[in-house]
Amino acid sequence: MPTDADGVRFLGIEFTGSSYEQVARELVELAGRDCFSYVVTPNVDHVLLLNPRHRNATTGRLEAAYDNAAMRLCDSRILQLLARFRRIRLDVVTGSDLTAYLFRNRWLAGRKIALVGGDEAMMAELGERFADLEIVQHLPPMGVLRNEGAIGAIVDFVARERADFTFFAIGSPQSEIVAAKCKAHRRCRGVGLCIGASIEFLVDRKRRAPIWVQHLHLEWAFRLLSEPRRLWKRYLVTGPRIFALAWRERRH
């Protein structure tokens, strides 16, 4: 993967080290360009998906999407903690906090915003909170990666609207792979952010863990207790594999 001047390589990913304000300034600059770029927010799930030991049909496409991203921002305090054990400083800029920072601190004022994903009610909820922003939305069907027509429709939407900021809220690895498709389209412009459930947190559909819980690296536990039926496998079965991966890399 390409190396950023201020980047930190950890577990096979070149993370962009930065603060929220520095990232916001860079995003505004990217948003003004007449070509398309995008930002990814790697967390534990993404690192495991990119691990050669767990490759599947989607891994190569996700890897290519990461290669072409303008920034790779660490979205996980667990990754930060594991890096600290290696004496590596890994700045955390989560997708949820970055999205809230951009909306609430006027970084998006006067700019056209596109949302890919969510539902119709989400637009109304955003409108209530940010009435001065111009927001357009595209609602793709489920299973985007298995539907080339749906991918094409998203790319056509981004190319047609030519928004300054495009928020991809269709989950990973869909968001990253579709963002890479947009980058390859000559009529797409602006900057895209792969943000997961960030809009749901922004409009208070879901609760973030308290700050003290986040600082204790226990946000995963808060989310697990909030949605146990949906998240138990992610946090109790798949997620712990990151410790073995980190151990193997340390030995090598």
Short mmCIF file of C-alpha atoms in Angstrom, two decimals, residues 104-195:
data_model
loop_
_atom_site.label_atom_id
_atom_site.label_comp_id
_atom_site.label_asym_id
_atom_site.label_seq_id
_atom_site.Cartn_x
_atom_site.Cartn_y
_atom_site.Cartn_z
CA ARG A 104 -21.46 20.15 13.82
CA ASN A 105 -18.46 22.41 13.28
CA ARG A 106 -19.61 23.99 10.02
CA TRP A 107 -17.01 22.33 7.80
CA LEU A 108 -19.84 21.40 5.40
CA ALA A 109 -21.47 24.85 5.30
CA GLY A 110 -22.17 26.04 1.76
CA ARG A 111 -21.25 22.70 0.24
CA LYS A 112 -23.36 20.09 -1.51
CA ILE A 113 -23.59 16.79 0.36
CA ALA A 114 -24.60 13.39 -0.99
CA LEU A 115 -25.64 10.43 1.14
CA VAL A 116 -25.51 6.89 -0.24
CA GLY A 117 -27.53 4.58 2.00
CA GLY A 118 -29.73 5.01 5.04
CA ASP A 119 -33.48 5.39 4.50
CA GLU A 120 -35.97 8.08 3.59
CA ALA A 121 -36.61 9.04 7.22
CA MET A 122 -32.90 9.70 7.69
CA MET A 123 -33.04 12.62 5.27
CA ALA A 124 -35.82 14.22 7.31
CA GLU A 125 -33.86 13.72 10.52
CA LEU A 126 -30.76 15.30 9.01
CA GLY A 127 -32.87 18.16 7.66
CA GLU A 128 -34.23 18.91 11.13
CA ARG A 129 -30.74 19.18 12.61
CA PHE A 130 -28.91 20.80 9.68
CA ALA A 131 -31.55 22.78 7.81
CA ASP A 132 -28.98 25.01 6.10
CA LEU A 133 -27.23 22.15 4.30
CA GLU A 134 -28.06 20.92 0.78
CA ILE A 135 -28.27 17.12 1.01
CA VAL A 136 -29.22 14.63 -1.70
CA GLN A 137 -29.65 10.89 -1.19
CA HIS A 138 -29.48 7.64 -3.11
CA LEU A 139 -31.05 4.48 -1.67
CA PRO A 140 -29.40 1.36 -3.11
CA PRO A 141 -30.85 -2.12 -2.59
CA MET A 142 -29.37 -4.69 -0.22
CA GLY A 143 -26.51 -6.84 -1.49
CA VAL A 144 -24.81 -4.14 -3.53
CA LEU A 145 -21.65 -6.16 -4.23
CA ARG A 146 -23.70 -8.93 -5.85
CA ASN A 147 -25.51 -6.44 -8.07
CA GLU A 148 -23.43 -4.72 -10.74
CA GLY A 149 -26.48 -2.69 -11.75
CA ALA A 150 -26.78 -1.32 -8.22
CA ILE A 151 -23.08 -0.41 -8.18
CA GLY A 152 -23.47 1.34 -11.52
CA ALA A 153 -26.49 3.27 -10.23
CA ILE A 154 -24.47 4.56 -7.27
CA VAL A 155 -21.61 5.64 -9.51
CA ASP A 156 -24.09 7.37 -11.85
CA PHE A 157 -25.65 9.16 -8.86
CA VAL A 158 -22.27 10.43 -7.64
CA ALA A 159 -21.30 11.49 -11.18
CA ARG A 160 -24.62 13.26 -11.74
CA GLU A 161 -24.83 15.10 -8.43
CA ARG A 162 -21.12 16.10 -8.35
CA ALA A 163 -21.37 16.79 -4.62
CA ASP A 164 -18.48 18.18 -2.61
CA PHE A 165 -18.84 15.48 0.07
CA THR A 166 -20.31 12.02 -0.47
CA PHE A 167 -21.00 9.89 2.62
CA PHE A 168 -21.13 6.15 1.90
CA ALA A 169 -23.32 4.49 4.54
CA ILE A 170 -23.75 1.03 3.01
CA GLY A 171 -21.34 -0.87 5.25
CA SER A 172 -17.96 -2.42 4.63
CA PRO A 173 -16.61 -3.64 2.26
CA GLN A 174 -19.40 -2.26 0.02
CA SER A 175 -18.62 1.39 0.75
CA GLU A 176 -14.91 1.12 0.03
CA ILE A 177 -15.30 -0.89 -3.16
CA VAL A 178 -18.01 1.41 -4.55
CA ALA A 179 -15.96 4.50 -3.61
CA ALA A 180 -13.06 3.08 -5.63
CA LYS A 181 -15.45 2.63 -8.58
CA CYS A 182 -16.40 6.30 -8.30
CA LYS A 183 -12.75 7.33 -8.29
CA ALA A 184 -12.28 5.49 -11.60
CA HIS A 185 -15.21 7.36 -13.20
CA ARG A 186 -14.05 10.52 -14.96
CA ARG A 187 -17.20 12.56 -14.15
CA CYS A 188 -17.20 11.96 -10.39
CA ARG A 189 -15.73 14.72 -8.26
CA GLY A 190 -15.37 15.76 -4.62
CA VAL A 191 -14.41 13.54 -1.71
CA GLY A 192 -16.09 10.43 -0.37
CA LEU A 193 -16.09 9.12 3.20
CA CYS A 194 -16.82 5.49 4.10
CA ILE A 195 -18.62 6.02 7.39
#
